Amino acid sequence: MSTLTIDSISKRYGDTIALDALSFDVRPGELFGFVGSNGAGKTTTMRIALGVLSADSGQVLLGGKPVDLEVRRTIGYMPEERGLYPKMKVGPQLAYLAELHGLSSSAAKDAVQRWTERLGISSRLGDTVDALSLGNQQRVQLAAALVHDPAVLVLDEPFSGLDPVAVDVMSEVLREKAAAGVPVIFSSHQLDLVQRLCDRVGIIAAGSMRAVGTVDELRGSGDAQLQVHAPGATEGWAEGIAGVTTLSHRDGHFVLSLKQGASDQDVLHAALATGPVHEFSVHKPSLSDLFREAVVA
């Protein structure tokens, strides 16, 4: 399997900078979560990766090769604006899409049967797409991205509008593809799902990558919070401790922010100096917290 490399791609629409020298990679067997606000540049990046749009500068490589027509046939793509034919039946449509990716008629038929069974929609092969629920349309769209056994998966908001059961099915399929060595990149606004599912995460804002790394790396890079219950402590007891800021306090309950390198033990000693301490717990920032910090930075 090959690495998908986004190498310093830039894209401008008039005076609007959509992407500004954006770089990252998605490695074989990796689930990469691509997150950002609406308009941050996620969909533009994915369209450039697929060759649907051209970059003003930079390049996209798969296994070191530029993404040309031959390489694009090996990519499974799920667009945010779903690209299915609404009046066409599910089975013939998936077979047609598989053949466009180079499968023979018989191989396409076998792949359609295998993936629709795997995704729980094999009973809907004779239905038109517009007769399906939104969740089942999403499953058909995922089948379209998988039916040709892609070398890389690029999915734009694949979990949008899915019920919890469908989310579980799709999550399991993506894990299976990654376990088979396929690089998988998907965008999502469901940050709790990204935090739970992904090996690495990239946070994009205003066309630039603001942070990239494993969830643990990203959470370790942000300010930690301390929850302290010290009934005898008064306002200002933590002042003077390097890297510590009081965020809130009420009735002896304090929330403190600790910058990287600040000592929680210094805070504990200061709290104990005020009397009994009933709670002292450290909380790392969630992916949602990091996302907010990156977007407003």
PDB file of C-alpha atoms in Angstrom, residues 33-296:
ATOM      1  CA  GLY A  33      -9.329  12.592  10.598  1.00  0.00           C
ATOM      2  CA  PHE A  34      -9.460  15.892   8.708  1.00  0.00           C
ATOM      3  CA  VAL A  35     -11.378  18.486  10.707  1.00  0.00           C
ATOM      4  CA  GLY A  36     -12.153  22.167  10.380  1.00  0.00           C
ATOM      5  CA  SER A  37     -14.996  24.655  10.190  1.00  0.00           C
ATOM      6  CA  ASN A  38     -17.147  25.074   7.102  1.00  0.00           C
ATOM      7  CA  GLY A  39     -15.075  26.855   4.487  1.00  0.00           C
ATOM      8  CA  ALA A  40     -11.754  25.891   6.078  1.00  0.00           C
ATOM      9  CA  GLY A  41     -10.580  24.070   2.937  1.00  0.00           C
ATOM     10  CA  LYS A  42     -11.357  20.393   3.629  1.00  0.00           C
ATOM     11  CA  THR A  43     -13.483  19.728   0.541  1.00  0.00           C
ATOM     12  CA  THR A  44     -11.156  21.756  -1.703  1.00  0.00           C
ATOM     13  CA  THR A  45      -8.238  19.628  -0.486  1.00  0.00           C
ATOM     14  CA  MET A  46     -10.095  16.398  -1.199  1.00  0.00           C
ATOM     15  CA  ARG A  47     -11.173  17.544  -4.662  1.00  0.00           C
ATOM     16  CA  ILE A  48      -7.610  18.447  -5.524  1.00  0.00           C
ATOM     17  CA  ALA A  49      -6.460  15.058  -4.222  1.00  0.00           C
ATOM     18  CA  LEU A  50      -8.916  13.425  -6.615  1.00  0.00           C
ATOM     19  CA  GLY A  51      -7.986  15.643  -9.562  1.00  0.00           C
ATOM     20  CA  VAL A  52     -11.464  17.181  -9.656  1.00  0.00           C
ATOM     21  CA  LEU A  53      -9.828  20.573  -9.037  1.00  0.00           C
ATOM     22  CA  SER A  54      -6.331  21.681  -9.952  1.00  0.00           C
ATOM     23  CA  ALA A  55      -4.034  23.335  -7.429  1.00  0.00           C
ATOM     24  CA  ASP A  56      -2.389  26.651  -8.194  1.00  0.00           C
ATOM     25  CA  SER A  57       0.825  25.215  -6.787  1.00  0.00           C
ATOM     26  CA  GLY A  58       2.028  22.130  -4.969  1.00  0.00           C
ATOM     27  CA  GLN A  59       1.280  18.518  -5.775  1.00  0.00           C
ATOM     28  CA  VAL A  60      -0.584  15.428  -4.634  1.00  0.00           C
ATOM     29  CA  LEU A  61       1.216  12.087  -4.725  1.00  0.00           C
ATOM     30  CA  LEU A  62       0.122   8.521  -4.117  1.00  0.00           C
ATOM     31  CA  GLY A  63       3.049   6.228  -3.512  1.00  0.00           C
ATOM     32  CA  GLY A  64       5.319   8.911  -4.897  1.00  0.00           C
ATOM     33  CA  LYS A  65       3.384   9.176  -8.177  1.00  0.00           C
ATOM     34  CA  PRO A  66       1.397  12.227  -9.268  1.00  0.00           C
ATOM     35  CA  VAL A  67      -2.357  11.614  -9.212  1.00  0.00           C
ATOM     36  CA  ASP A  68      -3.215  11.112 -12.893  1.00  0.00           C
ATOM     37  CA  LEU A  69      -6.128   9.229 -14.461  1.00  0.00           C
ATOM     38  CA  GLU A  70      -4.532   5.839 -13.857  1.00  0.00           C
ATOM     39  CA  VAL A  71      -3.876   6.608 -10.191  1.00  0.00           C
ATOM     40  CA  ARG A  72      -7.357   8.107  -9.675  1.00  0.00           C
ATOM     41  CA  ARG A  73      -8.917   4.790 -10.696  1.00  0.00           C
ATOM     42  CA  THR A  74      -7.331   3.245  -7.594  1.00  0.00           C
ATOM     43  CA  ILE A  75      -8.907   5.798  -5.200  1.00  0.00           C
ATOM     44  CA  GLY A  76     -12.240   5.351  -3.465  1.00  0.00           C
ATOM     45  CA  TYR A  77     -13.996   8.701  -3.098  1.00  0.00           C
ATOM     46  CA  MET A  78     -17.137   9.648  -1.209  1.00  0.00           C
ATOM     47  CA  PRO A  79     -18.091  13.271  -1.931  1.00  0.00           C
ATOM     48  CA  GLU A  80     -19.990  15.454   0.522  1.00  0.00           C
ATOM     49  CA  GLU A  81     -22.502  16.265  -2.208  1.00  0.00           C
ATOM     50  CA  ARG A  82     -23.474  12.681  -2.855  1.00  0.00           C
ATOM     51  CA  GLY A  83     -22.757  11.679  -6.433  1.00  0.00           C
ATOM     52  CA  LEU A  84     -25.324   8.955  -7.045  1.00  0.00           C
ATOM     53  CA  TYR A  85     -27.916   8.888  -9.838  1.00  0.00           C
ATOM     54  CA  PRO A  86     -31.232   9.184  -7.936  1.00  0.00           C
ATOM     55  CA  LYS A  87     -33.426   7.460 -10.546  1.00  0.00           C
ATOM     56  CA  MET A  88     -31.042   4.589 -11.245  1.00  0.00           C
ATOM     57  CA  LYS A  89     -31.351   1.284  -9.409  1.00  0.00           C
ATOM     58  CA  VAL A  90     -28.752   0.521  -6.758  1.00  0.00           C
ATOM     59  CA  GLY A  91     -27.383  -2.747  -8.189  1.00  0.00           C
ATOM     60  CA  PRO A  92     -26.849  -1.622 -11.802  1.00  0.00           C
ATOM     61  CA  GLN A  93     -25.469   1.716 -10.615  1.00  0.00           C
ATOM     62  CA  LEU A  94     -22.833   0.169  -8.360  1.00  0.00           C
ATOM     63  CA  ALA A  95     -21.850  -2.315 -11.073  1.00  0.00           C
ATOM     64  CA  TYR A  96     -21.524   0.531 -13.577  1.00  0.00           C
ATOM     65  CA  LEU A  97     -19.306   2.514 -11.203  1.00  0.00           C
ATOM     66  CA  ALA A  98     -17.154  -0.562 -10.532  1.00  0.00           C
ATOM     67  CA  GLU A  99     -16.654  -1.090 -14.268  1.00  0.00           C
ATOM     68  CA  LEU A 100     -15.605   2.553 -14.645  1.00  0.00           C
ATOM     69  CA  HIS A 101     -12.801   1.726 -12.216  1.00  0.00           C
ATOM     70  CA  GLY A 102     -11.658  -1.142 -14.433  1.00  0.00           C
ATOM     71  CA  LEU A 103     -13.495  -4.208 -13.105  1.00  0.00           C
ATOM     72  CA  SER A 104     -14.913  -6.750 -15.510  1.00  0.00           C
ATOM     73  CA  SER A 105     -18.668  -7.225 -15.615  1.00  0.00           C
ATOM     74  CA  SER A 106     -18.553 -10.448 -13.581  1.00  0.00           C
ATOM     75  CA  ALA A 107     -16.055  -9.035 -11.062  1.00  0.00           C
ATOM     76  CA  ALA A 108     -18.211  -5.929 -10.671  1.00  0.00           C
ATOM     77  CA  LYS A 109     -21.301  -8.040 -10.010  1.00  0.00           C
ATOM     78  CA  ASP A 110     -19.465 -10.080  -7.366  1.00  0.00           C
ATOM     79  CA  ALA A 111     -18.097  -6.942  -5.691  1.00  0.00           C
ATOM     80  CA  VAL A 112     -21.544  -5.318  -5.604  1.00  0.00           C
ATOM     81  CA  GLN A 113     -23.029  -8.379  -3.930  1.00  0.00           C
ATOM     82  CA  ARG A 114     -20.187  -8.609  -1.402  1.00  0.00           C
ATOM     83  CA  TRP A 115     -20.250  -4.960  -0.359  1.00  0.00           C
ATOM     84  CA  THR A 116     -24.002  -4.521  -0.252  1.00  0.00           C
ATOM     85  CA  GLU A 117     -24.246  -7.587   1.978  1.00  0.00           C
ATOM     86  CA  ARG A 118     -21.453  -6.214   4.169  1.00  0.00           C
ATOM     87  CA  LEU A 119     -23.244  -2.856   4.474  1.00  0.00           C
ATOM     88  CA  GLY A 120     -26.701  -4.339   5.023  1.00  0.00           C
ATOM     89  CA  ILE A 121     -28.346  -3.108   1.796  1.00  0.00           C
ATOM     90  CA  SER A 122     -28.315  -6.216  -0.403  1.00  0.00           C
ATOM     91  CA  SER A 123     -32.120  -6.335  -0.269  1.00  0.00           C
ATOM     92  CA  ARG A 124     -32.281  -2.884  -1.901  1.00  0.00           C
ATOM     93  CA  LEU A 125     -30.381  -3.667  -5.101  1.00  0.00           C
ATOM     94  CA  GLY A 126     -33.546  -3.322  -7.180  1.00  0.00           C
ATOM     95  CA  ASP A 127     -34.616  -0.005  -5.629  1.00  0.00           C
ATOM     96  CA  THR A 128     -33.808   3.375  -7.061  1.00  0.00           C
ATOM     97  CA  VAL A 129     -31.548   5.525  -4.909  1.00  0.00           C
ATOM     98  CA  ASP A 130     -34.206   8.181  -4.304  1.00  0.00           C
ATOM     99  CA  ALA A 131     -36.486   5.522  -2.786  1.00  0.00           C
ATOM    100  CA  LEU A 132     -33.983   4.880   0.011  1.00  0.00           C
ATOM    101  CA  SER A 133     -33.654   6.550   3.394  1.00  0.00           C
ATOM    102  CA  LEU A 134     -30.780   8.982   3.869  1.00  0.00           C
ATOM    103  CA  GLY A 135     -28.893   6.401   5.898  1.00  0.00           C
ATOM    104  CA  ASN A 136     -29.209   3.750   3.193  1.00  0.00           C
ATOM    105  CA  GLN A 137     -28.204   6.262   0.537  1.00  0.00           C
ATOM    106  CA  GLN A 138     -25.064   6.856   2.589  1.00  0.00           C
ATOM    107  CA  ARG A 139     -24.400   3.116   2.673  1.00  0.00           C
ATOM    108  CA  VAL A 140     -24.806   2.901  -1.103  1.00  0.00           C
ATOM    109  CA  GLN A 141     -22.399   5.820  -1.499  1.00  0.00           C
ATOM    110  CA  LEU A 142     -19.858   4.052   0.701  1.00  0.00           C
ATOM    111  CA  ALA A 143     -20.320   0.868  -1.341  1.00  0.00           C
ATOM    112  CA  ALA A 144     -19.572   2.936  -4.457  1.00  0.00           C
ATOM    113  CA  ALA A 145     -16.315   4.078  -2.872  1.00  0.00           C
ATOM    114  CA  LEU A 146     -15.341   0.508  -1.895  1.00  0.00           C
ATOM    115  CA  VAL A 147     -16.616  -1.614  -4.752  1.00  0.00           C
ATOM    116  CA  HIS A 148     -13.356  -1.518  -6.767  1.00  0.00           C
ATOM    117  CA  ASP A 149     -11.132  -2.429  -3.778  1.00  0.00           C
ATOM    118  CA  PRO A 150      -9.400   0.976  -3.642  1.00  0.00           C
ATOM    119  CA  ALA A 151      -5.769   1.567  -2.723  1.00  0.00           C
ATOM    120  CA  VAL A 152      -6.774   4.679  -0.736  1.00  0.00           C
ATOM    121  CA  LEU A 153     -10.071   6.003   0.656  1.00  0.00           C
ATOM    122  CA  VAL A 154     -10.987   9.708   0.628  1.00  0.00           C
ATOM    123  CA  LEU A 155     -14.325  10.358   2.359  1.00  0.00           C
ATOM    124  CA  ASP A 156     -15.938  13.781   2.763  1.00  0.00           C
ATOM    125  CA  GLU A 157     -18.351  13.819   5.746  1.00  0.00           C
ATOM    126  CA  PRO A 158     -19.187  10.090   5.500  1.00  0.00           C
ATOM    127  CA  PHE A 159     -21.018  10.037   8.854  1.00  0.00           C
ATOM    128  CA  SER A 160     -23.322  12.974   8.129  1.00  0.00           C
ATOM    129  CA  GLY A 161     -26.962  12.131   8.822  1.00  0.00           C
ATOM    130  CA  LEU A 162     -26.337   8.546   9.933  1.00  0.00           C
ATOM    131  CA  ASP A 163     -28.108   6.891  12.832  1.00  0.00           C
ATOM    132  CA  PRO A 164     -25.932   5.269  15.558  1.00  0.00           C
ATOM    133  CA  VAL A 165     -26.227   1.779  14.054  1.00  0.00           C
ATOM    134  CA  ALA A 166     -25.113   3.019  10.628  1.00  0.00           C
ATOM    135  CA  VAL A 167     -22.242   4.948  12.266  1.00  0.00           C
ATOM    136  CA  ASP A 168     -21.076   1.717  13.902  1.00  0.00           C
ATOM    137  CA  VAL A 169     -21.253  -0.177  10.590  1.00  0.00           C
ATOM    138  CA  MET A 170     -19.313   2.491   8.717  1.00  0.00           C
ATOM    139  CA  SER A 171     -16.728   2.802  11.514  1.00  0.00           C
ATOM    140  CA  GLU A 172     -16.132  -0.938  11.453  1.00  0.00           C
ATOM    141  CA  VAL A 173     -15.672  -0.950   7.675  1.00  0.00           C
ATOM    142  CA  LEU A 174     -13.166   1.909   7.814  1.00  0.00           C
ATOM    143  CA  ARG A 175     -11.214   0.138  10.565  1.00  0.00           C
ATOM    144  CA  GLU A 176     -11.155  -3.032   8.447  1.00  0.00           C
ATOM    145  CA  LYS A 177      -9.823  -1.179   5.411  1.00  0.00           C
ATOM    146  CA  ALA A 178      -7.142   0.506   7.502  1.00  0.00           C
ATOM    147  CA  ALA A 179      -6.215  -2.840   9.066  1.00  0.00           C
ATOM    148  CA  ALA A 180      -5.707  -4.152   5.523  1.00  0.00           C
ATOM    149  CA  GLY A 181      -3.139  -1.403   4.929  1.00  0.00           C
ATOM    150  CA  VAL A 182      -5.310   1.133   3.106  1.00  0.00           C
ATOM    151  CA  PRO A 183      -4.706   4.818   3.936  1.00  0.00           C
ATOM    152  CA  VAL A 184      -8.069   6.311   4.930  1.00  0.00           C
ATOM    153  CA  ILE A 185      -8.794  10.035   5.238  1.00  0.00           C
ATOM    154  CA  PHE A 186     -12.189  11.380   6.190  1.00  0.00           C
ATOM    155  CA  SER A 187     -13.591  14.734   7.234  1.00  0.00           C
ATOM    156  CA  SER A 188     -16.189  15.061   9.962  1.00  0.00           C
ATOM    157  CA  HIS A 189     -17.736  17.597  12.313  1.00  0.00           C
ATOM    158  CA  GLN A 190     -18.351  14.811  14.857  1.00  0.00           C
ATOM    159  CA  LEU A 191     -15.188  15.393  16.858  1.00  0.00           C
ATOM    160  CA  ASP A 192     -15.938  12.798  19.515  1.00  0.00           C
ATOM    161  CA  LEU A 193     -16.112  10.196  16.738  1.00  0.00           C
ATOM    162  CA  VAL A 194     -12.855  11.439  15.210  1.00  0.00           C
ATOM    163  CA  GLN A 195     -11.162  11.308  18.622  1.00  0.00           C
ATOM    164  CA  ARG A 196     -12.314   7.740  19.163  1.00  0.00           C
ATOM    165  CA  LEU A 197     -11.657   6.397  15.666  1.00  0.00           C
ATOM    166  CA  CYS A 198      -8.578   8.062  14.207  1.00  0.00           C
ATOM    167  CA  ASP A 199      -4.882   7.279  14.444  1.00  0.00           C
ATOM    168  CA  ARG A 200      -3.975  10.871  13.588  1.00  0.00           C
ATOM    169  CA  VAL A 201      -5.888  14.112  13.167  1.00  0.00           C
ATOM    170  CA  GLY A 202      -5.262  17.268  11.171  1.00  0.00           C
ATOM    171  CA  ILE A 203      -6.990  20.521  12.124  1.00  0.00           C
ATOM    172  CA  ILE A 204      -7.339  23.002   9.263  1.00  0.00           C
ATOM    173  CA  ALA A 205      -8.408  26.648   9.509  1.00  0.00           C
ATOM    174  CA  ALA A 206      -8.452  29.310   6.785  1.00  0.00           C
ATOM    175  CA  GLY A 207      -6.673  26.988   4.377  1.00  0.00           C
ATOM    176  CA  SER A 208      -3.714  26.240   6.681  1.00  0.00           C
ATOM    177  CA  MET A 209      -2.957  23.217   8.817  1.00  0.00           C
ATOM    178  CA  ARG A 210      -2.990  24.456  12.406  1.00  0.00           C
ATOM    179  CA  ALA A 211      -2.209  21.157  14.125  1.00  0.00           C
ATOM    180  CA  VAL A 212      -1.518  17.561  13.129  1.00  0.00           C
ATOM    181  CA  GLY A 213      -0.650  14.494  15.193  1.00  0.00           C
ATOM    182  CA  THR A 214      -2.137  11.658  17.181  1.00  0.00           C
ATOM    183  CA  VAL A 215      -5.000  12.530  19.496  1.00  0.00           C
ATOM    184  CA  ASP A 216      -2.715  11.972  22.501  1.00  0.00           C
ATOM    185  CA  GLU A 217      -0.030  14.221  21.003  1.00  0.00           C
ATOM    186  CA  LEU A 218      -2.522  16.974  20.288  1.00  0.00           C
ATOM    187  CA  ARG A 219      -4.173  16.692  23.686  1.00  0.00           C
ATOM    188  CA  GLY A 220      -0.746  16.766  25.335  1.00  0.00           C
ATOM    189  CA  SER A 221       0.147  19.954  23.453  1.00  0.00           C
ATOM    190  CA  GLY A 222      -2.733  22.007  24.862  1.00  0.00           C
ATOM    191  CA  ASP A 223      -3.146  23.587  28.273  1.00  0.00           C
ATOM    192  CA  ALA A 224      -4.364  21.118  30.890  1.00  0.00           C
ATOM    193  CA  GLN A 225      -7.071  21.956  33.395  1.00  0.00           C
ATOM    194  CA  LEU A 226      -7.106  21.228  37.112  1.00  0.00           C
ATOM    195  CA  GLN A 227     -10.283  20.708  39.103  1.00  0.00           C
ATOM    196  CA  VAL A 228      -9.540  21.581  42.731  1.00  0.00           C
ATOM    197  CA  HIS A 229     -11.927  21.509  45.700  1.00  0.00           C
ATOM    198  CA  ALA A 230     -10.252  23.271  48.601  1.00  0.00           C
ATOM    199  CA  PRO A 231     -12.938  24.631  50.958  1.00  0.00           C
ATOM    200  CA  GLY A 232     -10.479  26.790  52.889  1.00  0.00           C
ATOM    201  CA  ALA A 233      -8.909  28.416  49.848  1.00  0.00           C
ATOM    202  CA  THR A 234      -9.685  32.020  49.029  1.00  0.00           C
ATOM    203  CA  GLU A 235      -9.541  33.856  45.737  1.00  0.00           C
ATOM    204  CA  GLY A 236      -5.976  34.276  44.519  1.00  0.00           C
ATOM    205  CA  TRP A 237      -4.430  31.362  46.409  1.00  0.00           C
ATOM    206  CA  ALA A 238      -2.862  30.015  43.176  1.00  0.00           C
ATOM    207  CA  GLU A 239      -1.488  33.353  42.018  1.00  0.00           C
ATOM    208  CA  GLY A 240       2.264  33.415  41.637  1.00  0.00           C
ATOM    209  CA  ILE A 241       2.574  29.774  40.560  1.00  0.00           C
ATOM    210  CA  ALA A 242       4.331  29.824  37.175  1.00  0.00           C
ATOM    211  CA  GLY A 243       2.046  28.897  34.246  1.00  0.00           C
ATOM    212  CA  VAL A 244      -1.142  28.693  36.329  1.00  0.00           C
ATOM    213  CA  THR A 245      -4.280  30.753  35.702  1.00  0.00           C
ATOM    214  CA  THR A 246      -7.570  30.621  37.605  1.00  0.00           C
ATOM    215  CA  LEU A 247     -10.427  30.138  35.148  1.00  0.00           C
ATOM    216  CA  SER A 248     -13.299  30.003  37.621  1.00  0.00           C
ATOM    217  CA  HIS A 249     -14.062  29.527  41.286  1.00  0.00           C
ATOM    218  CA  ARG A 250     -17.128  29.107  43.463  1.00  0.00           C
ATOM    219  CA  ASP A 251     -17.590  27.878  47.034  1.00  0.00           C
ATOM    220  CA  GLY A 252     -14.127  26.385  47.228  1.00  0.00           C
ATOM    221  CA  HIS A 253     -14.334  24.756  43.776  1.00  0.00           C
ATOM    222  CA  PHE A 254     -11.612  26.024  41.430  1.00  0.00           C
ATOM    223  CA  VAL A 255     -10.840  25.397  37.773  1.00  0.00           C
ATOM    224  CA  LEU A 256      -7.238  26.216  36.894  1.00  0.00           C
ATOM    225  CA  SER A 257      -5.400  26.267  33.577  1.00  0.00           C
ATOM    226  CA  LEU A 258      -1.887  24.803  33.467  1.00  0.00           C
ATOM    227  CA  LYS A 259       0.399  25.689  30.600  1.00  0.00           C
ATOM    228  CA  GLN A 260       2.889  23.128  29.353  1.00  0.00           C
ATOM    229  CA  GLY A 261       5.700  22.750  31.847  1.00  0.00           C
ATOM    230  CA  ALA A 262       3.687  24.046  34.804  1.00  0.00           C
ATOM    231  CA  SER A 263       3.901  21.852  37.909  1.00  0.00           C
ATOM    232  CA  ASP A 264       0.670  20.362  39.199  1.00  0.00           C
ATOM    233  CA  GLN A 265       2.603  19.394  42.348  1.00  0.00           C
ATOM    234  CA  ASP A 266       3.298  23.059  43.092  1.00  0.00           C
ATOM    235  CA  VAL A 267      -0.427  23.675  42.807  1.00  0.00           C
ATOM    236  CA  LEU A 268      -1.182  20.739  45.124  1.00  0.00           C
ATOM    237  CA  HIS A 269       1.246  22.027  47.775  1.00  0.00           C
ATOM    238  CA  ALA A 270      -0.316  25.500  47.558  1.00  0.00           C
ATOM    239  CA  ALA A 271      -3.806  24.026  47.866  1.00  0.00           C
ATOM    240  CA  LEU A 272      -2.855  21.908  50.895  1.00  0.00           C
ATOM    241  CA  ALA A 273      -1.450  25.026  52.547  1.00  0.00           C
ATOM    242  CA  THR A 274      -5.019  26.405  52.627  1.00  0.00           C
ATOM    243  CA  GLY A 275      -6.409  23.353  54.447  1.00  0.00           C
ATOM    244  CA  PRO A 276      -8.090  20.092  53.376  1.00  0.00           C
ATOM    245  CA  VAL A 277      -8.240  19.254  49.645  1.00  0.00           C
ATOM    246  CA  HIS A 278     -11.219  17.092  48.696  1.00  0.00           C
ATOM    247  CA  GLU A 279     -10.626  16.960  44.935  1.00  0.00           C
ATOM    248  CA  PHE A 280      -7.543  17.377  42.795  1.00  0.00           C
ATOM    249  CA  SER A 281      -7.812  16.077  39.253  1.00  0.00           C
ATOM    250  CA  VAL A 282      -6.093  16.869  35.949  1.00  0.00           C
ATOM    251  CA  HIS A 283      -8.086  16.992  32.717  1.00  0.00           C
ATOM    252  CA  LYS A 284      -6.414  17.074  29.325  1.00  0.00           C
ATOM    253  CA  PRO A 285      -8.179  19.151  26.656  1.00  0.00           C
ATOM    254  CA  SER A 286     -10.539  17.231  24.389  1.00  0.00           C
ATOM    255  CA  LEU A 287     -10.274  17.341  20.609  1.00  0.00           C
ATOM    256  CA  SER A 288     -13.210  19.765  20.665  1.00  0.00           C
ATOM    257  CA  ASP A 289     -11.244  22.093  22.975  1.00  0.00           C
ATOM    258  CA  LEU A 290      -8.199  21.904  20.699  1.00  0.00           C
ATOM    259  CA  PHE A 291     -10.358  22.516  17.651  1.00  0.00           C
ATOM    260  CA  ARG A 292     -11.802  25.693  19.182  1.00  0.00           C
ATOM    261  CA  GLU A 293      -8.317  26.917  20.090  1.00  0.00           C
ATOM    262  CA  ALA A 294      -6.976  26.238  16.579  1.00  0.00           C
ATOM    263  CA  VAL A 295      -9.894  27.855  14.794  1.00  0.00           C
ATOM    264  CA  VAL A 296      -9.845  31.094  16.810  1.00  0.00           C
TER     265      VAL A 296
END
